[in-house]
Coordinates of C-alpha atoms in Angstrom, one line a residue:
Chain S
M1 CA 20.0 8.2 -6.6
L2 CA 21.9 6.3 -3.9
V3 CA 25.6 6.0 -4.4
L4 CA 27.3 3.3 -2.3
T5 CA 31.1 2.7 -2.4
C6 CA 31.8 -1.0 -2.8
P7 CA 34.3 -2.0 -0.1
Y8 CA 35.8 -4.6 -2.4
C9 CA 36.5 -2.9 -5.7
G10 CA 36.4 0.7 -4.3
V11 CA 34.0 1.9 -7.0
A12 CA 31.4 4.5 -6.0
A13 CA 28.5 2.6 -7.5
E14 CA 25.2 4.1 -8.4
E15 CA 21.9 2.4 -7.4
T16 CA 21.4 1.1 -10.9
E17 CA 24.6 -0.8 -10.6
L18 CA 23.6 -2.4 -7.4
H19 CA 21.0 -4.9 -6.2
A20 CA 19.4 -4.5 -2.7
G21 CA 19.6 -7.6 -0.6
G22 CA 17.5 -6.7 2.4
E23 CA 18.2 -6.7 6.1
A24 CA 21.7 -7.7 7.2
H25 CA 23.0 -9.7 10.1
L26 CA 20.0 -12.0 10.4
K27 CA 20.4 -14.7 12.9
R28 CA 19.8 -17.9 11.0
F29 CA 17.7 -20.8 12.2
G30 CA 17.6 -24.2 10.7
P31 CA 16.4 -27.7 11.4
G32 CA 15.6 -28.2 15.1
A33 CA 14.6 -24.5 15.6
S34 CA 11.2 -23.6 16.9
D35 CA 8.5 -22.5 14.5
E36 CA 8.6 -19.0 15.9
D37 CA 12.4 -18.6 15.5
F38 CA 12.3 -20.0 12.0
T39 CA 9.4 -17.7 11.0
G40 CA 11.2 -14.7 12.5
Y41 CA 14.3 -15.6 10.5
L42 CA 12.5 -16.0 7.2
F43 CA 9.9 -13.2 7.4
G44 CA 10.2 -11.0 10.6
R45 CA 12.1 -7.8 9.8
E46 CA 13.2 -4.8 11.9
N47 CA 12.1 -2.4 9.1
P48 CA 13.2 0.6 11.1
K49 CA 12.5 4.3 10.3
G50 CA 16.1 5.4 10.8
V51 CA 19.4 3.5 11.0
H52 CA 19.3 0.3 9.0
F53 CA 22.0 -2.3 8.2
E54 CA 21.5 -4.1 4.9
R55 CA 23.1 -6.2 2.3
W56 CA 23.9 -5.1 -1.2
L57 CA 25.2 -6.9 -4.3
H58 CA 27.5 -5.0 -6.7
A59 CA 25.6 -6.7 -9.5
N60 CA 26.8 -4.8 -12.5
G61 CA 30.3 -4.4 -11.1
C62 CA 32.6 -6.7 -9.3
G63 CA 29.8 -9.0 -8.3
K64 CA 30.5 -9.0 -4.6
W65 CA 28.0 -8.8 -1.7
F66 CA 28.7 -6.2 0.9
H67 CA 27.1 -4.5 3.8
A68 CA 25.8 -0.9 4.1
A69 CA 24.6 1.2 7.0
R70 CA 22.0 3.7 5.9
C71 CA 19.2 5.8 7.2
T72 CA 15.8 4.9 5.8
A73 CA 14.2 8.2 6.8
T74 CA 16.7 10.4 5.0
L75 CA 18.5 8.0 2.6
E76 CA 21.8 9.2 4.2
L77 CA 24.7 6.7 4.0
F78 CA 26.8 6.1 7.0
G79 CA 29.3 3.7 5.3
T80 CA 29.8 0.3 3.7
Y81 CA 31.8 -2.6 5.0
S82 CA 32.8 -6.2 4.3
A83 CA 30.2 -8.9 3.9
Q84 CA 32.4 -11.2 6.0
L85 CA 31.7 -9.2 9.2
T86 CA 28.9 -10.5 11.4
E87 CA 28.3 -7.1 12.9
P88 CA 29.0 -3.5 12.0
P89 CA 32.6 -2.5 12.7
E90 CA 33.6 0.3 15.1
P91 CA 34.2 3.0 12.5
I92 CA 30.7 2.5 11.1
R93 CA 29.1 2.6 14.6
K94 CA 31.0 5.8 15.4
A95 CA 29.9 7.4 12.1
I96 CA 26.3 6.6 13.0
S97 CA 26.7 7.8 16.6
A98 CA 28.1 11.1 15.4
K99 CA 25.0 11.8 13.4
R100 CA 22.3 9.9 15.3
P101 CA 23.2 10.0 19.0
G102 CA 21.2 7.4 20.9
W103 CA 20.5 5.2 17.8
R104 CA 19.6 1.6 18.4
W105 CA 19.3 -1.4 16.2
R106 CA 18.9 -4.8 17.8
E107 CA 21.9 -5.5 20.0
F108 CA 24.4 -3.6 17.9
S109 CA 24.0 -0.1 19.3
Chain E
M1 CA -25.7 15.7 9.0
K2 CA -27.3 17.5 6.0
R3 CA -28.0 15.0 3.2
Y4 CA -26.3 15.8 -0.1
S5 CA -28.7 15.9 -3.0
A6 CA -29.7 18.0 -6.0
F7 CA -32.5 19.5 -3.8
A8 CA -29.9 20.4 -1.2
V9 CA -27.9 22.3 -3.7
A10 CA -31.0 24.2 -4.8
R11 CA -32.0 24.9 -1.2
E12 CA -28.5 26.1 -0.2
A13 CA -28.3 28.3 -3.3
M14 CA -31.1 30.4 -1.7
T15 CA -28.7 31.4 1.0
Y16 CA -25.7 31.8 -1.3
H17 CA -24.2 28.4 -0.2
Q18 CA -23.3 29.9 3.2
G19 CA -25.3 27.2 5.0
W20 CA -23.2 24.1 4.3
E21 CA -21.8 22.5 7.4
R22 CA -18.3 20.9 7.7
A23 CA -18.3 17.3 6.4
W24 CA -16.8 16.0 9.6
R25 CA -16.2 17.3 13.1
S26 CA -12.7 17.8 14.6
P27 CA -13.3 17.1 18.2
E28 CA -11.0 17.0 21.2
P29 CA -10.1 13.5 22.1
R30 CA -12.1 12.0 25.0
D31 CA -10.5 10.0 27.8
A32 CA -11.7 6.6 26.6
Y33 CA -13.3 4.8 23.7
E34 CA -14.4 1.3 23.1
V35 CA -12.3 1.0 19.9
I36 CA -9.4 3.1 18.8
V37 CA -8.3 2.8 15.1
I38 CA -4.9 4.2 14.4
G39 CA -4.7 5.7 10.9
A40 CA -7.4 7.7 9.2
G41 CA -6.7 6.5 5.7
G42 CA -9.2 4.7 3.6
H43 CA -8.7 1.3 5.4
G44 CA -8.9 2.8 8.9
L45 CA -12.0 4.9 8.2
A46 CA -13.7 2.0 6.4
T47 CA -13.0 -0.2 9.4
A48 CA -14.6 2.4 11.7
Y49 CA -17.5 2.8 9.3
Y50 CA -18.4 -0.9 9.1
L51 CA -17.8 -1.3 12.9
G52 CA -20.7 1.2 13.2
R53 CA -22.9 0.1 10.4
E54 CA -22.5 -3.7 10.6
H55 CA -21.8 -4.2 14.3
G56 CA -23.3 -1.2 16.1
I57 CA -20.0 -0.2 17.7
K58 CA -20.0 3.6 17.5
N59 CA -17.9 4.6 20.5
V60 CA -14.8 4.7 18.2
A61 CA -11.9 7.1 17.7
V62 CA -9.8 7.2 14.5
I63 CA -6.4 8.8 15.3
E64 CA -4.3 10.2 12.5
K65 CA -0.7 11.5 12.6
G66 CA -1.1 13.8 9.6
W67 CA -4.3 14.7 7.9
L68 CA -7.2 12.5 6.9
G69 CA -6.5 10.6 3.7
G70 CA -3.1 12.2 3.3
G71 CA -1.0 9.0 3.1
N72 CA -1.3 6.3 0.5
T73 CA -5.1 7.0 0.1
G74 CA -4.2 10.3 -1.6
R75 CA -1.2 8.9 -3.5
N76 CA -2.3 5.9 -5.4
T77 CA -3.4 5.5 -9.1
T78 CA -7.1 4.8 -8.0
I79 CA -7.4 1.5 -9.9
I80 CA -10.1 -0.9 -8.8
R81 CA -10.1 -4.6 -9.9
S82 CA -10.5 -8.0 -8.4
N83 CA -9.0 -10.4 -11.0
Y84 CA -6.7 -12.2 -8.6
L85 CA -5.6 -15.8 -8.9
Q86 CA -5.8 -17.1 -5.3
D87 CA -9.3 -17.7 -3.8
P88 CA -8.8 -15.7 -0.6
S89 CA -7.6 -12.7 -2.6
A90 CA -10.4 -12.9 -5.1
A91 CA -12.9 -13.1 -2.3
I92 CA -11.8 -10.0 -0.4
Y93 CA -11.0 -7.8 -3.5
E94 CA -14.3 -8.8 -5.2
K95 CA -16.2 -7.9 -2.0
A96 CA -14.4 -4.5 -2.1
R97 CA -15.3 -4.0 -5.8
A98 CA -18.9 -5.0 -5.2
L99 CA -19.1 -2.5 -2.3
Y100 CA -17.6 0.2 -4.5
E101 CA -20.5 -0.2 -7.0
D102 CA -23.0 1.5 -4.7
L103 CA -20.6 3.2 -2.2
S104 CA -21.7 6.7 -3.4
Q105 CA -25.3 5.9 -2.5
D106 CA -24.3 4.2 0.7
L107 CA -22.2 7.1 1.9
N108 CA -24.3 9.8 0.3
Y109 CA -21.0 11.1 -1.1
N110 CA -20.0 11.0 -4.7
I111 CA -16.9 8.9 -4.9
M112 CA -17.0 9.0 -8.7
F113 CA -16.7 5.3 -9.1
S114 CA -16.2 4.7 -12.8
P115 CA -16.4 1.0 -13.9
R116 CA -14.7 1.7 -17.2
G117 CA -13.0 -1.6 -17.4
V118 CA -9.5 -2.8 -16.6
M119 CA -7.3 -4.7 -19.0
M120 CA -4.1 -6.4 -18.0
V121 CA -2.2 -6.8 -21.3
A122 CA -0.2 -9.9 -21.9
Q123 CA 3.1 -9.1 -23.7
T124 CA 4.9 -12.5 -23.4
H125 CA 3.7 -16.0 -24.0
H126 CA 4.2 -16.7 -20.3
E127 CA 1.8 -13.9 -19.4
V128 CA -0.7 -15.2 -21.9
R129 CA -0.8 -18.6 -20.1
G130 CA -0.8 -16.9 -16.7
Y131 CA -3.8 -14.7 -17.5
Q132 CA -5.7 -17.5 -19.2
R133 CA -5.2 -19.4 -16.0
T134 CA -6.4 -16.4 -14.0
A135 CA -9.5 -16.0 -16.2
H136 CA -10.4 -19.7 -15.5
A137 CA -9.8 -19.3 -11.8
N138 CA -11.9 -16.1 -11.8
A139 CA -14.8 -18.0 -13.5
L140 CA -14.7 -20.5 -10.6
Q141 CA -14.5 -17.7 -8.0
G142 CA -17.5 -15.8 -9.5
V143 CA -15.4 -12.9 -10.6
T144 CA -16.4 -11.8 -14.1
T145 CA -13.3 -11.6 -16.3
E146 CA -12.4 -12.9 -19.8
F147 CA -9.3 -13.3 -21.8
I148 CA -9.5 -11.2 -25.0
T149 CA -7.7 -11.1 -28.3
P150 CA -5.2 -8.4 -29.4
E151 CA -7.8 -7.1 -31.9
R152 CA -10.3 -6.6 -29.0
V153 CA -7.6 -4.9 -27.0
K154 CA -7.1 -2.4 -29.9
E155 CA -10.8 -1.9 -30.2
L156 CA -11.2 -1.1 -26.5
C157 CA -8.0 1.0 -26.4
P158 CA -7.2 2.5 -29.8
I159 CA -4.0 4.3 -28.6
I160 CA -2.2 1.1 -27.8
E161 CA 0.4 -0.3 -30.2
I162 CA -0.3 -4.0 -30.5
N163 CA 2.4 -4.9 -33.0
G164 CA 5.4 -3.4 -31.2
P165 CA 8.7 -5.1 -31.9
R166 CA 9.8 -5.6 -28.3
Y167 CA 6.4 -5.7 -26.5
P168 CA 3.7 -7.0 -28.9
V169 CA 0.3 -7.3 -27.3
L170 CA -0.7 -11.0 -27.4
G171 CA -4.0 -10.7 -25.5
A172 CA -5.4 -9.3 -22.3
L173 CA -7.2 -10.2 -19.1
W174 CA -10.3 -8.0 -19.2
Q175 CA -12.5 -7.1 -16.2
A176 CA -15.3 -5.0 -17.5
R177 CA -16.6 -3.9 -14.1
G178 CA -13.2 -2.8 -12.8
G179 CA -12.3 0.8 -13.1
T180 CA -11.3 3.9 -11.0
A181 CA -12.8 6.1 -8.3
R182 CA -11.9 9.4 -6.8
H183 CA -9.5 8.4 -4.1
D184 CA -9.8 11.4 -1.7
A185 CA -13.6 11.2 -1.9
V186 CA -13.5 7.6 -0.6
A187 CA -11.7 8.8 2.6
W188 CA -13.9 11.9 2.8
G189 CA -17.1 10.0 2.3
Y190 CA -16.2 7.4 5.0
A191 CA -15.0 10.2 7.4
R192 CA -18.3 12.1 7.0
K193 CA -20.4 9.0 7.8
C194 CA -18.2 8.0 10.7
S195 CA -18.5 11.5 12.1
D196 CA -22.2 11.4 11.6
M197 CA -22.4 8.2 13.6
G198 CA -20.7 10.0 16.5
M199 CA -17.2 8.7 16.0
D200 CA -14.3 11.0 16.7
I201 CA -11.7 11.6 13.9
I202 CA -8.7 13.1 15.6
Q203 CA -6.2 14.5 13.1
K204 CA -2.7 15.8 13.7
T205 CA -2.3 13.5 16.7
E206 CA 0.6 11.0 16.7
V207 CA 0.5 7.8 18.6
T208 CA 3.8 7.6 20.6
G209 CA 3.2 4.5 22.6
I210 CA 0.8 1.6 23.3
R211 CA -0.2 0.9 26.9
Q212 CA -0.8 -2.6 28.0
K213 CA -1.5 -4.6 31.1
N214 CA -1.2 -8.3 31.5
G215 CA -0.7 -8.8 27.8
V216 CA -3.9 -6.9 26.9
V217 CA -4.0 -3.4 25.4
T218 CA -5.4 -0.6 27.7
G219 CA -4.9 2.5 25.5
V220 CA -2.5 4.6 23.6
E221 CA -0.1 7.5 24.4
T222 CA -0.5 10.3 21.9
S223 CA 1.0 13.7 21.3
R224 CA -2.2 15.0 22.9
G225 CA -2.0 12.8 26.0
P226 CA -3.1 9.3 26.8
I227 CA -6.4 7.8 25.5
N228 CA -7.8 4.5 26.9
C229 CA -9.5 1.9 24.8
K230 CA -10.8 -1.7 25.1
K231 CA -9.7 -2.6 21.6
L232 CA -7.0 -1.3 19.3
C233 CA -6.8 -1.6 15.6
I234 CA -3.5 -0.6 13.8
V235 CA -4.1 0.4 10.2
V236 CA -1.1 2.5 9.2
A237 CA 0.4 0.9 6.0
G238 CA 4.0 1.9 5.7
H239 CA 4.5 2.6 9.4
S240 CA 3.1 -0.7 10.6
S241 CA 6.5 -1.9 11.9
Q242 CA 6.9 1.2 14.1
L243 CA 3.4 0.7 15.7
A244 CA 4.1 -3.1 16.1
E245 CA 7.3 -2.3 17.9
M246 CA 5.4 -0.1 20.3
A247 CA 3.0 -3.0 20.9
G248 CA 6.0 -5.4 21.4
F249 CA 5.9 -7.6 18.4
R250 CA 7.5 -7.8 14.9
L251 CA 5.7 -8.0 11.6
P252 CA 6.8 -9.7 8.3
I253 CA 6.8 -6.3 6.6
E254 CA 9.3 -4.1 4.7
S255 CA 8.5 -0.6 3.8
V256 CA 9.5 0.6 0.4
A257 CA 8.7 3.6 -1.9
L258 CA 6.2 3.2 -4.8
Q259 CA 6.0 6.0 -7.3
A260 CA 3.4 7.4 -9.7
L261 CA 3.3 10.3 -12.1
V262 CA 0.8 12.3 -14.2
S263 CA 1.2 14.0 -17.5
E264 CA -0.2 17.3 -18.7
P265 CA -3.9 17.2 -19.3
I266 CA -5.0 16.2 -22.8
K267 CA -8.3 15.5 -24.6
P268 CA -10.0 12.2 -23.8
C269 CA -8.1 9.5 -25.6
M270 CA -8.4 6.4 -23.4
D271 CA -11.5 5.3 -21.5
V272 CA -10.2 2.1 -20.0
V273 CA -7.4 1.3 -17.4
V274 CA -4.5 -0.6 -19.0
M275 CA -1.9 -2.5 -16.9
A276 CA 1.2 -3.7 -18.6
N277 CA 3.0 -5.9 -16.1
T278 CA 5.9 -6.9 -18.4
V279 CA 7.0 -3.3 -18.7
H280 CA 6.1 -2.4 -15.1
G281 CA 3.6 0.3 -15.9
Y282 CA -0.1 1.0 -15.6
L283 CA -2.1 3.8 -17.2
S284 CA -5.4 5.5 -17.1
Q285 CA -6.8 8.9 -17.9
S286 CA -8.2 11.1 -15.2
D287 CA -11.3 13.2 -15.5
K288 CA -9.1 16.2 -15.8
G289 CA -7.4 14.6 -18.8
E290 CA -4.1 13.8 -17.2
M291 CA -2.6 10.4 -18.0
V292 CA -2.0 8.8 -14.6
I293 CA 1.0 6.4 -14.7
G294 CA 2.0 4.0 -12.0
G295 CA 5.5 2.7 -11.7
G296 CA 7.5 0.1 -9.8
T297 CA 8.8 0.0 -6.3
D298 CA 12.4 0.6 -5.1
G299 CA 14.3 -2.5 -4.0
F300 CA 15.4 -1.1 -0.6
N301 CA 13.8 0.0 2.6
N302 CA 12.7 3.6 2.4
Y303 CA 10.4 6.0 4.3
T304 CA 11.0 9.2 2.3
Q305 CA 7.9 9.2 0.2
R306 CA 9.9 9.7 -2.9
G307 CA 11.4 7.1 -5.2
S308 CA 14.4 6.6 -7.4
F309 CA 14.4 8.4 -10.7
H310 CA 15.6 5.4 -12.7
H311 CA 12.3 3.6 -11.9
I312 CA 10.4 6.4 -13.6
E313 CA 12.8 6.3 -16.5
E314 CA 12.2 2.5 -16.9
T315 CA 8.4 2.8 -16.6
V316 CA 8.1 5.7 -19.1
R317 CA 10.6 4.2 -21.5
A318 CA 8.7 0.9 -21.8
L319 CA 5.2 2.6 -21.8
T320 CA 6.2 4.8 -24.7
E321 CA 6.8 1.7 -26.8
T322 CA 3.4 0.3 -26.0
F323 CA 1.7 3.8 -26.2
P324 CA 3.8 5.7 -28.8
M325 CA 1.6 8.9 -28.5
L326 CA 2.8 9.2 -24.8
A327 CA 6.3 10.1 -26.1
R328 CA 5.1 13.6 -26.9
L329 CA 3.6 14.3 -23.5
K330 CA 5.2 16.4 -20.7
M331 CA 5.0 14.9 -17.2
L332 CA 3.6 17.3 -14.7
R333 CA 4.0 15.7 -11.3
Q334 CA 5.7 12.7 -9.7
W335 CA 5.3 11.5 -6.1
G336 CA 5.9 8.5 -3.9
G337 CA 4.2 6.7 -1.1
I338 CA 5.5 4.2 1.4
V339 CA 4.0 0.8 0.9
D340 CA 4.1 -2.1 3.3
M341 CA 5.3 -5.2 1.5
T342 CA 4.8 -8.8 2.9
G343 CA 6.7 -11.8 1.7
D344 CA 3.8 -13.2 -0.3
R345 CA 2.5 -9.8 -1.4
S346 CA -0.8 -10.4 0.3
P347 CA -2.2 -8.4 3.2
I348 CA -2.4 -9.2 6.9
L349 CA -5.7 -8.8 8.7
S350 CA -5.1 -10.5 12.0
T351 CA -5.1 -10.7 15.7
T352 CA -1.7 -10.0 17.3
P353 CA 0.4 -11.3 20.2
L354 CA -1.0 -8.4 22.2
G355 CA -4.5 -9.0 23.5
N356 CA -7.5 -7.1 21.9
T357 CA -5.1 -5.6 19.4
F358 CA -5.6 -6.1 15.7
V359 CA -3.5 -5.2 12.7
N360 CA -4.5 -4.5 9.1
C361 CA -1.5 -4.0 6.9
G362 CA 0.6 -5.4 4.2
W363 CA -1.6 -4.2 1.3
G364 CA 1.6 -3.2 -0.4
T365 CA 1.2 -1.7 -3.8
G366 CA -2.6 -2.4 -4.2
G367 CA -4.5 -1.2 -1.2
F368 CA -6.8 1.4 -2.7
K369 CA -9.0 -1.1 -4.6
A370 CA -9.5 -3.1 -1.4
I371 CA -10.6 -0.3 1.0
P372 CA -14.3 -1.3 1.4
G373 CA -13.7 -5.0 1.6
S374 CA -10.7 -4.6 3.9
G375 CA -12.8 -2.3 6.2
F376 CA -15.7 -4.8 6.1
A377 CA -13.5 -7.8 7.0
M378 CA -11.6 -5.9 9.6
A379 CA -14.7 -4.6 11.4
E380 CA -15.9 -8.2 11.7
L381 CA -12.5 -9.2 13.1
V382 CA -12.4 -6.4 15.6
A383 CA -16.1 -6.7 16.7
R384 CA -16.0 -10.5 17.2
G385 CA -12.4 -10.9 18.2
E386 CA -12.0 -13.6 15.6
P387 CA -11.8 -13.4 11.8
G388 CA -14.8 -13.9 9.5
P389 CA -14.6 -15.8 6.2
L390 CA -13.0 -12.9 4.4
A391 CA -10.1 -12.3 6.8
A392 CA -9.5 -15.8 8.0
A393 CA -6.8 -16.7 5.4
F394 CA -4.9 -13.4 6.0
S395 CA -3.8 -14.1 9.5
L396 CA -0.2 -13.5 10.8
G397 CA -0.1 -17.2 11.5
R398 CA 0.1 -18.1 7.8
F399 CA 3.8 -17.2 7.9
T400 CA 4.5 -19.8 10.5
E401 CA 2.2 -22.4 9.0
G402 CA 3.6 -21.9 5.4
R403 CA 0.0 -21.1 4.2
F404 CA 1.0 -18.3 1.9
I405 CA -1.4 -16.5 -0.5
D406 CA 1.3 -16.1 -3.1
E407 CA 0.1 -13.3 -5.4
S408 CA 3.7 -12.2 -6.1
V409 CA 4.1 -15.2 -8.3
A410 CA 0.6 -15.1 -9.6
A411 CA 0.5 -11.5 -10.7
G412 CA 4.1 -10.4 -11.5
V413 CA 4.6 -6.9 -10.3
A414 CA 1.6 -4.7 -10.2
H415 CA -1.2 -5.2 -7.6

């Protein structure tokens, strides 16, 4: 079972306490955007086998959304961070680089 | 290829069964093929088979990273049904079900198709209305289903508790010609016929890159060297996003783990397939006597082929209320497969931004039942370069055009 530490309340929350919210840091497109951009935002996903940044809701806890960096191939957790950040912070990137040298994920690597 | 028959068994018995040949060849890859299919699961092999049978294209290679039928084809709960709400879904799944009916004869390979009947029990009033609507839709689509009473449910499946306090059975959507088949045999049967037609099935060979020139595919890089092709067909379920990345486009797919489990074998007690969508579980009894139980998917991206334990717990907890006798059973095995989920829970059979490259994916939690229909429709798409009537609605373009085939709303969880 996944255990993610909520960066807001500090609780090491088990998977049953959380709700997965899918890929994080999506670039949003709205009115005026091209059909391709809008489709990409709504449906296109990285879906990597490896390092993945995603959103989680501490549903049966403090109720806050937060971000997590996780490996989808091993279920390893690299860390969690605030939902207010628009990209993964330096400590998270370093934690990933230490275990997955040469990792890449969009423009964040 | 030696034909399988009762006479063949008798003939081979004369030589102590030493004369049987291998069901399919394991050749070295050639330099080039007309069509390369990536993925030797049910869908990939069926695509190759119908390319040969329907369109006369036999210069085909099927490349497989692991072993033939070792992915989701060997991991599902083998249920076959076509009682879908939306017209395009009903058409392709009913085509598949109809092809399953005589697939054993067609392939000369016993796939053990058992049209024992599939019932989807309604345990809330919302589900009753939903399934009645589906039954009416099926009548218009030419799919034979009916909405049956709780008494009829009990008659067909005596071990079910229809008066449970939390999950009473209020009726069911019954498809008498649905059922199960031996999942491995479907892959093996197609592989044997493909090999017999001269197609190469190349196992333990991973595709590591896709070669292109001027926006058109020219071949693939593999762990055993480059292979050229005129057309490429990507049929790799959970790993579709990785192959799409190699080809230079993105798919509206997320890969998650779906689990199933089987109990210890018991005497025959249930000769139908029961799906209970309210409690996220589906159940049938295998020929060996094991109760085969399918569960729900995890909510997060996952490639580990194992799922979260709490989903098993939820499935079993709810099923034991609907089937009280299951509470005494020990569970033998649990496993997971990586399923490719689309936003509308319908598959993608489509051309792609890369020329002469086609993709068949997004079958999510319900691909096994569709194998023959999917292969048939995909072969038509690959051979002609444009979709036929079965595949047309399942194009990638539907996500841009908002033309969804929304089975997630229509069917709840299980597909």
